[in-house]
Amino acid sequence: MITGESFLKEKLTHIMDGETPSREELAAILALPSPEYLYHTADLIRQEQCHDAVLLRGIIEISNVCNQSCHYCGLRKENKTLFRYRMTEEEIMDAAQKIQRADISTAVLQSGEDKTDAKRLCDLIRRIRTESDLFITLSLGERPAGDYLAFREAGADRYLLKHETASKQLFEILRPGSSYNSRREALRLFKELELETGTGCMVGLPGQTPEDLADDLLYMKALGADMIGIGPFIPHPETPLAHCPPGTTEMTLKMISLTRLLLPRANIPATTSLGVLDSTGRRKALQSGANVVMLDFTPENYRRHYDIYPGKTYVAREQDHTLRLLRQELEAMGRTIGRDRPRGEILKTSAKTASK
Ligand code: SF4
């Protein structure tokens, strides 16, 4: 008789041998209750590929202005209860210097889809590159194609644009005014421009099925994503999805683990949203395949207004102690804080992965 455990072992062996599972097989794995063997196997692969080093990223939420209306996000333009801000260049530089002083090698500049002038952003990227040793990741939503090239030429290393959901139907319901195809085109373009490419999805969206999540995994695998952020959906009270149930820790962990198996070398964060949903979420993610932790360096007076989902701003207020507590937590888990590989080396790996 084929049990859930023997089915899982057989499928994971095939994935580790380089086979890409079918949509139905992935959906069947996602439907298994508490698959400890999956988490454990993903943790072993993480250790083999990333050793015990956890990479840190410093986030600066440079603006919470957004022109989009995503049904799941507190930054949507219809949320009139939110105070909107744009950080000045000096404030951003100050935060970048704090990231560097904390011995973190990457700054992530994040915003809503605020149509900030590309030249202003290029000047900022050049200034960070000149005045620090930081790698620069951009997470600024969709922009005109020419902007991505300009950002690359100014010195950006990576672009993070979550595809959010591989289900075209869900995407079109949840992101009115946004194009499913143009988002995918942007991600393809990042690869072409040799920007390290980050994407990711939400888990537990209303109407989402295990097959939809299987499609997310297969899409990220086909893209050859270098960074993958997977977090649970958390309903925000000022959105149309206010009364929908959140995603679960278990399904998010299954997705993280399968991502590690399908893309063994990807950088996978233990997302903040998982930590909000479950106070032990970060630890669980780091033990199920994740190898990155994001820390918020947005100044206190802005942080609480970057209100994508409830609870995030509370986590952010704890930031002053976060680094010290994180070091202690990682030490207790037998993990260390790692350094990014030199520029160029990661891109070589990324190009190889994409050509497979
Ligand atoms: S998900 Fe992004 S694009 Fe959509 S409303 Fe939120 S910040 Fe804007």
CSV table of C-alpha atoms and ligand atoms in Angstrom, one decimal:
chain,number,residue,atom,x,y,z
A,1,MET,CA,0.0,0.0,0.0
A,2,ILE,CA,1.3,3.5,-0.9
A,3,THR,CA,1.2,5.7,2.2
A,4,GLY,CA,1.6,9.5,2.2
A,5,GLU,CA,5.1,9.0,3.7
A,6,SER,CA,6.3,6.6,1.0
A,7,PHE,CA,4.7,8.7,-1.8
A,8,LEU,CA,6.5,11.7,-0.4
A,9,LYS,CA,9.9,10.0,-0.1
A,10,GLU,CA,9.6,8.7,-3.6
A,11,LYS,CA,8.7,12.1,-5.1
A,12,LEU,CA,11.4,13.9,-3.2
A,13,THR,CA,14.0,11.5,-4.4
A,14,HIS,CA,13.0,12.2,-7.9
A,15,ILE,CA,13.1,15.9,-7.4
A,16,MET,CA,16.6,15.7,-5.8
A,17,ASP,CA,17.7,13.6,-8.9
A,18,GLY,CA,16.8,16.6,-11.0
A,19,GLU,CA,13.3,15.6,-12.2
A,20,THR,CA,10.6,18.3,-12.3
A,21,PRO,CA,7.4,17.0,-10.8
A,22,SER,CA,4.1,17.4,-12.4
A,23,ARG,CA,1.5,20.0,-11.2
A,24,GLU,CA,-0.6,17.1,-9.8
A,25,GLU,CA,2.3,15.6,-7.9
A,26,LEU,CA,3.2,18.9,-6.3
A,27,ALA,CA,-0.4,19.5,-5.4
A,28,ALA,CA,-0.6,16.1,-3.8
A,29,ILE,CA,2.5,16.8,-1.7
A,30,LEU,CA,1.0,20.2,-0.6
A,31,ALA,CA,-2.1,18.3,0.5
A,32,LEU,CA,-0.2,16.1,2.9
A,33,PRO,CA,-0.7,17.0,6.6
A,34,SER,CA,2.4,18.0,8.5
A,35,PRO,CA,5.1,16.5,6.2
A,36,GLU,CA,8.0,16.6,8.6
A,37,TYR,CA,10.1,14.5,6.2
A,38,LEU,CA,9.7,17.3,3.6
A,39,TYR,CA,10.8,20.0,6.0
A,40,HIS,CA,13.7,17.9,7.1
A,41,THR,CA,14.9,17.1,3.6
A,42,ALA,CA,14.7,20.8,2.6
A,43,ASP,CA,16.7,21.7,5.7
A,44,LEU,CA,19.4,19.2,4.6
A,45,ILE,CA,19.5,20.6,1.1
A,46,ARG,CA,19.7,24.1,2.6
A,47,GLN,CA,22.7,23.0,4.7
A,48,GLU,CA,24.4,21.4,1.7
A,49,GLN,CA,24.0,24.4,-0.5
A,50,CYS,CA,24.2,27.3,2.0
A,51,HIS,CA,25.9,25.7,4.9
A,52,ASP,CA,24.9,27.2,8.2
A,53,ALA,CA,25.1,30.8,7.1
A,54,VAL,CA,22.0,32.9,7.2
A,55,LEU,CA,22.2,36.0,4.9
A,56,LEU,CA,20.8,39.3,6.2
A,57,ARG,CA,19.2,42.0,4.2
A,58,GLY,CA,18.5,45.5,5.3
A,59,ILE,CA,15.2,46.9,4.0
A,60,ILE,CA,14.6,50.6,3.6
A,61,GLU,CA,10.9,51.4,2.8
A,62,ILE,CA,11.6,54.5,0.8
A,63,SER,CA,8.0,55.4,0.0
A,64,ASN,CA,4.5,54.0,0.9
A,65,VAL,CA,2.8,55.9,-2.0
A,66,CYS,CA,1.2,53.4,-4.4
A,67,ASN,CA,-0.9,53.9,-7.6
A,68,GLN,CA,-2.3,50.4,-7.5
A,69,SER,CA,-5.4,48.9,-6.0
A,70,CYS,CA,-4.4,45.3,-5.0
A,71,HIS,CA,-7.2,43.8,-2.9
A,72,TYR,CA,-4.8,42.2,-0.4
A,73,CYS,CA,-2.6,45.2,0.4
A,74,GLY,CA,-2.9,48.0,2.9
A,75,LEU,CA,-0.9,50.4,0.7
A,76,ARG,CA,-3.6,50.3,-2.0
A,77,LYS,CA,-4.4,53.8,-3.2
A,78,GLU,CA,-8.0,53.5,-1.9
A,79,ASN,CA,-6.8,53.3,1.7
A,80,LYS,CA,-7.3,56.9,2.7
A,81,THR,CA,-6.6,56.1,6.4
A,82,LEU,CA,-2.9,55.8,5.7
A,83,PHE,CA,-0.4,58.7,6.1
A,84,ARG,CA,1.7,58.7,2.9
A,85,TYR,CA,5.4,59.5,2.8
A,86,ARG,CA,8.4,59.6,0.6
A,87,MET,CA,11.8,59.5,2.3
A,88,THR,CA,14.3,62.2,1.3
A,89,GLU,CA,17.7,61.2,-0.3
A,90,GLU,CA,19.5,62.1,2.9
A,91,GLU,CA,17.2,60.0,5.0
A,92,ILE,CA,17.7,57.0,2.7
A,93,MET,CA,21.5,57.5,2.7
A,94,ASP,CA,21.4,57.6,6.5
A,95,ALA,CA,19.5,54.3,6.6
A,96,ALA,CA,21.9,52.8,4.1
A,97,GLN,CA,24.9,53.8,6.3
A,98,LYS,CA,23.2,52.1,9.3
A,99,ILE,CA,22.9,48.9,7.2
A,100,GLN,CA,26.6,49.0,6.4
A,101,ARG,CA,27.5,49.7,10.0
A,102,ALA,CA,25.5,46.7,11.1
A,103,ASP,CA,27.8,44.6,8.8
A,104,ILE,CA,24.9,43.7,6.5
A,105,SER,CA,25.9,43.6,2.8
A,106,THR,CA,22.7,44.3,1.0
A,107,ALA,CA,20.2,47.2,1.1
A,108,VAL,CA,16.8,46.5,-0.3
A,109,LEU,CA,15.0,49.7,-1.4
A,110,GLN,CA,11.3,49.0,-1.3
A,111,SER,CA,8.2,51.1,-2.2
A,112,GLY,CA,4.7,50.8,-3.5
A,113,GLU,CA,4.3,51.5,-7.2
A,114,ASP,CA,5.1,55.1,-6.7
A,115,LYS,CA,6.1,56.5,-10.1
A,116,THR,CA,9.2,58.2,-8.7
A,117,ASP,CA,11.3,59.7,-11.4
A,118,ALA,CA,13.8,57.1,-12.7
A,119,LYS,CA,16.6,59.7,-12.9
A,120,ARG,CA,16.2,60.5,-9.2
A,121,LEU,CA,16.4,56.7,-8.4
A,122,CYS,CA,19.5,56.3,-10.6
A,123,ASP,CA,21.2,59.2,-8.8
A,124,LEU,CA,20.3,57.5,-5.5
A,125,ILE,CA,21.7,54.1,-6.6
A,126,ARG,CA,24.9,55.7,-7.8
A,127,ARG,CA,25.3,57.5,-4.5
A,128,ILE,CA,24.8,54.4,-2.4
A,129,ARG,CA,27.3,52.6,-4.6
A,130,THR,CA,29.8,55.4,-4.3
A,131,GLU,CA,29.4,55.9,-0.5
A,132,SER,CA,29.1,52.3,0.6
A,133,ASP,CA,30.0,48.7,-0.3
A,134,LEU,CA,26.4,47.6,-0.3
A,135,PHE,CA,24.8,45.4,-2.8
A,136,ILE,CA,21.5,47.0,-4.0
A,137,THR,CA,18.2,45.2,-4.4
A,138,LEU,CA,15.3,47.1,-5.8
A,139,SER,CA,11.7,46.3,-4.9
A,140,LEU,CA,9.8,49.1,-6.5
A,141,GLY,CA,7.0,47.3,-8.4
A,142,GLU,CA,6.6,47.4,-12.1
A,143,ARG,CA,8.2,50.3,-14.1
A,144,PRO,CA,8.7,51.1,-17.8
A,145,ALA,CA,11.1,48.6,-19.3
A,146,GLY,CA,13.8,51.2,-19.9
A,147,ASP,CA,14.0,52.0,-16.2
A,148,TYR,CA,15.2,48.5,-15.3
A,149,LEU,CA,18.2,48.9,-17.7
A,150,ALA,CA,18.9,52.4,-16.3
A,151,PHE,CA,18.9,51.0,-12.7
A,152,ARG,CA,21.2,48.2,-13.8
A,153,GLU,CA,23.6,50.6,-15.4
A,154,ALA,CA,23.5,52.9,-12.3
A,155,GLY,CA,24.6,49.9,-10.2
A,156,ALA,CA,21.6,48.0,-9.0
A,157,ASP,CA,22.4,44.3,-8.5
A,158,ARG,CA,19.0,42.7,-8.1
A,159,TYR,CA,15.3,43.4,-8.7
A,160,LEU,CA,12.6,41.8,-6.6
A,161,LEU,CA,9.1,41.6,-8.1
A,162,LYS,CA,6.8,39.0,-6.7
A,163,HIS,CA,4.6,37.4,-9.3
A,164,GLU,CA,2.1,37.1,-6.3
A,165,THR,CA,0.1,34.2,-7.9
A,166,ALA,CA,0.6,32.1,-10.9
A,167,SER,CA,-3.1,31.8,-11.3
A,168,LYS,CA,-4.1,34.3,-14.1
A,169,GLN,CA,-7.7,34.3,-12.9
A,170,LEU,CA,-6.8,35.1,-9.3
A,171,PHE,CA,-4.2,37.6,-10.4
A,172,GLU,CA,-6.7,39.5,-12.4
A,173,ILE,CA,-9.3,39.5,-9.6
A,174,LEU,CA,-6.8,40.6,-6.9
A,175,ARG,CA,-4.7,43.0,-8.9
A,176,PRO,CA,-7.2,45.1,-11.0
A,177,GLY,CA,-5.3,47.4,-13.4
A,178,SER,CA,-2.2,45.3,-13.3
A,179,SER,CA,-1.2,42.9,-16.2
A,180,TYR,CA,-0.4,39.3,-15.5
A,181,ASN,CA,1.7,39.1,-18.7
A,182,SER,CA,3.6,42.3,-18.3
A,183,ARG,CA,4.7,41.2,-14.8
A,184,ARG,CA,6.1,38.0,-16.2
A,185,GLU,CA,7.7,39.9,-19.1
A,186,ALA,CA,9.4,42.2,-16.5
A,187,LEU,CA,10.8,39.1,-14.7
A,188,ARG,CA,12.0,37.7,-17.9
A,189,LEU,CA,13.7,41.0,-18.7
A,190,PHE,CA,15.5,41.1,-15.4
A,191,LYS,CA,17.2,37.8,-16.4
A,192,GLU,CA,18.1,39.2,-19.7
A,193,LEU,CA,19.6,42.3,-18.1
A,194,GLU,CA,21.6,40.0,-15.7
A,195,LEU,CA,19.9,41.5,-12.7
A,196,GLU,CA,19.6,38.9,-10.0
A,197,THR,CA,16.0,38.1,-10.1
A,198,GLY,CA,13.7,37.8,-7.1
A,199,THR,CA,10.1,36.8,-7.2
A,200,GLY,CA,7.6,35.0,-4.9
A,201,CYS,CA,4.0,34.4,-4.0
A,202,MET,CA,1.4,34.6,-1.3
A,203,VAL,CA,0.0,31.5,0.3
A,204,GLY,CA,-3.7,31.2,1.4
A,205,LEU,CA,-5.2,33.8,-0.9
A,206,PRO,CA,-9.0,33.5,-1.1
A,207,GLY,CA,-9.9,30.9,-3.7
A,208,GLN,CA,-6.4,29.6,-4.1
A,209,THR,CA,-6.0,25.9,-4.6
A,210,PRO,CA,-3.1,23.5,-4.1
A,211,GLU,CA,-2.9,23.3,-7.9
A,212,ASP,CA,-2.5,27.1,-8.0
A,213,LEU,CA,0.4,26.8,-5.6
A,214,ALA,CA,1.9,24.0,-7.6
A,215,ASP,CA,1.8,26.4,-10.6
A,216,ASP,CA,3.7,29.0,-8.5
A,217,LEU,CA,6.4,26.5,-7.8
A,218,LEU,CA,6.7,25.4,-11.4
A,219,TYR,CA,6.8,29.0,-12.6
A,220,MET,CA,9.6,30.0,-10.2
A,221,LYS,CA,11.5,26.9,-11.2
A,222,ALA,CA,11.1,27.7,-15.0
A,223,LEU,CA,12.1,31.3,-14.4
A,224,GLY,CA,15.3,30.1,-12.5
A,225,ALA,CA,14.6,32.7,-9.8
A,226,ASP,CA,17.6,33.7,-7.7
A,227,MET,CA,15.6,34.9,-4.7
A,228,ILE,CA,12.1,33.7,-3.7
A,229,GLY,CA,9.9,35.2,-1.0
A,230,ILE,CA,6.9,33.2,0.1
A,231,GLY,CA,4.6,34.5,2.8
A,232,PRO,CA,1.1,33.9,4.0
A,233,PHE,CA,-1.7,36.1,3.0
A,234,ILE,CA,-2.7,38.3,6.0
A,235,PRO,CA,-6.0,40.2,5.7
A,236,HIS,CA,-5.8,44.0,6.1
A,237,PRO,CA,-8.8,45.7,7.6
A,238,GLU,CA,-8.8,48.5,5.0
A,239,THR,CA,-9.0,46.2,2.0
A,240,PRO,CA,-11.8,44.3,0.2
A,241,LEU,CA,-10.3,41.1,1.7
A,242,ALA,CA,-10.6,42.3,5.3
A,243,HIS,CA,-12.9,39.4,6.4
A,244,CYS,CA,-11.1,36.6,4.6
A,245,PRO,CA,-9.1,34.0,6.7
A,246,PRO,CA,-5.3,34.2,6.6
A,247,GLY,CA,-2.9,31.7,5.1
A,248,THR,CA,-1.4,29.0,7.3
A,249,THR,CA,2.0,28.5,8.7
A,250,GLU,CA,2.0,24.9,7.6
A,251,MET,CA,1.2,25.6,3.9
A,252,THR,CA,3.7,28.4,3.8
A,253,LEU,CA,6.4,26.0,5.2
A,254,LYS,CA,5.5,23.3,2.7
A,255,MET,CA,5.9,25.9,-0.1
A,256,ILE,CA,9.3,27.1,1.3
A,257,SER,CA,10.5,23.5,1.5
A,258,LEU,CA,9.4,22.5,-2.0
A,259,THR,CA,11.0,25.7,-3.3
A,260,ARG,CA,14.3,24.7,-1.7
A,261,LEU,CA,14.1,21.3,-3.4
A,262,LEU,CA,13.2,22.7,-6.8
A,263,LEU,CA,15.7,25.6,-6.7
A,264,PRO,CA,18.5,24.4,-4.3
A,265,ARG,CA,20.7,27.4,-4.7
A,266,ALA,CA,18.0,30.1,-4.4
A,267,ASN,CA,18.1,32.7,-1.6
A,268,ILE,CA,14.9,32.1,0.3
A,269,PRO,CA,13.9,34.5,3.2
A,270,ALA,CA,12.0,33.6,6.3
A,271,THR,CA,9.5,36.3,5.5
A,272,THR,CA,8.3,38.9,8.0
A,273,SER,CA,4.7,38.0,7.3
A,274,LEU,CA,5.3,34.4,8.5
A,275,GLY,CA,6.8,35.9,11.7
A,276,VAL,CA,3.6,38.0,12.1
A,277,LEU,CA,1.3,35.1,11.6
A,278,ASP,CA,3.3,32.8,13.9
A,279,SER,CA,5.7,34.0,16.5
A,280,THR,CA,7.9,31.0,15.8
A,281,GLY,CA,7.5,31.3,12.1
A,282,ARG,CA,11.0,32.6,11.4
A,283,ARG,CA,12.7,29.8,13.2
A,284,LYS,CA,10.4,27.2,11.5
A,285,ALA,CA,11.1,28.7,8.1
A,286,LEU,CA,14.9,28.7,8.7
A,287,GLN,CA,14.5,25.0,9.6
A,288,SER,CA,12.5,24.2,6.5
A,289,GLY,CA,14.7,25.5,3.8
A,290,ALA,CA,15.0,29.3,4.2
A,291,ASN,CA,18.4,30.9,4.5
A,292,VAL,CA,17.8,34.7,4.5
A,293,VAL,CA,16.4,37.1,7.1
A,294,MET,CA,15.2,40.6,6.2
A,295,LEU,CA,15.6,43.4,8.8
A,296,ASP,CA,13.8,46.7,8.6
A,297,PHE,CA,16.0,49.8,8.7
A,298,THR,CA,13.3,52.3,7.8
A,299,PRO,CA,13.4,55.2,10.3
A,300,GLU,CA,10.9,54.8,13.2
A,301,ASN,CA,8.8,57.8,12.1
A,302,TYR,CA,8.0,56.1,8.7
A,303,ARG,CA,8.1,52.4,9.5
A,304,ARG,CA,4.6,52.3,11.1
A,305,HIS,CA,3.1,53.8,8.0
A,306,TYR,CA,4.4,51.0,5.7
A,307,ASP,CA,1.3,49.1,6.6
A,308,ILE,CA,1.0,46.3,4.0
A,309,TYR,CA,-0.7,44.0,6.5
A,310,PRO,CA,-1.6,44.2,10.1
A,311,GLY,CA,1.1,43.3,12.7
A,312,LYS,CA,4.0,44.2,10.5
A,313,THR,CA,4.4,47.6,12.0
A,314,TYR,CA,4.5,46.0,15.5
A,315,VAL,CA,7.4,43.8,14.4
A,316,ALA,CA,9.1,46.8,13.0
A,317,ARG,CA,9.0,48.7,16.3
A,318,GLU,CA,11.0,45.9,17.8
A,319,GLN,CA,13.8,46.6,15.4
A,320,ASP,CA,16.2,48.3,17.8
A,321,HIS,CA,16.9,45.0,19.5
A,322,THR,CA,16.3,42.8,16.5
A,323,LEU,CA,19.9,42.3,15.4
A,324,ARG,CA,21.1,41.4,18.9
A,325,LEU,CA,18.1,39.0,19.4
A,326,LEU,CA,18.6,37.5,16.0
A,327,ARG,CA,22.3,36.8,16.6
A,328,GLN,CA,21.3,35.0,19.8
A,329,GLU,CA,18.5,33.1,18.1
A,330,LEU,CA,20.7,32.0,15.2
A,331,GLU,CA,23.5,30.9,17.6
A,332,ALA,CA,21.0,28.8,19.6
A,333,MET,CA,20.0,27.1,16.3
A,334,GLY,CA,23.7,26.4,15.4
A,335,ARG,CA,23.6,29.0,12.6
A,336,THR,CA,25.9,31.8,11.7
A,337,ILE,CA,25.5,35.1,9.9
A,338,GLY,CA,26.9,34.8,6.4
A,339,ARG,CA,28.3,37.2,3.8
A,340,ASP,CA,27.1,37.5,0.2
A,341,ARG,CA,29.3,36.1,-2.5
A,342,PRO,CA,31.2,38.7,-4.5
A,343,ARG,CA,29.4,40.5,-7.3
A,344,GLY,CA,29.5,38.6,-10.6
A,345,GLU,CA,29.9,35.2,-9.0
A,346,ILE,CA,26.2,35.1,-8.2
A,347,LEU,CA,25.2,36.2,-11.7
A,348,LYS,CA,27.3,33.4,-13.2
A,349,THR,CA,25.4,30.9,-11.1
A,350,SER,CA,22.2,32.5,-12.0
A,351,ALA,CA,22.9,32.4,-15.7
A,352,LYS,CA,23.7,28.7,-15.5
A,353,THR,CA,20.5,28.0,-13.6
A,354,ALA,CA,18.4,29.9,-16.1
A,355,SER,CA,19.9,28.0,-19.1
A,356,LYS,CA,19.0,24.6,-17.7
B,1,SF4,S1,1.0,45.0,-3.5
B,1,SF4,FE1,2.4,46.6,-4.2
B,1,SF4,S2,1.4,47.4,-6.0
B,1,SF4,FE2,-0.2,46.4,-4.9
B,1,SF4,S3,-1.1,47.9,-3.6
B,1,SF4,FE3,0.5,47.0,-2.4
B,1,SF4,S4,2.3,48.2,-2.7
B,1,SF4,FE4,0.8,48.7,-4.3
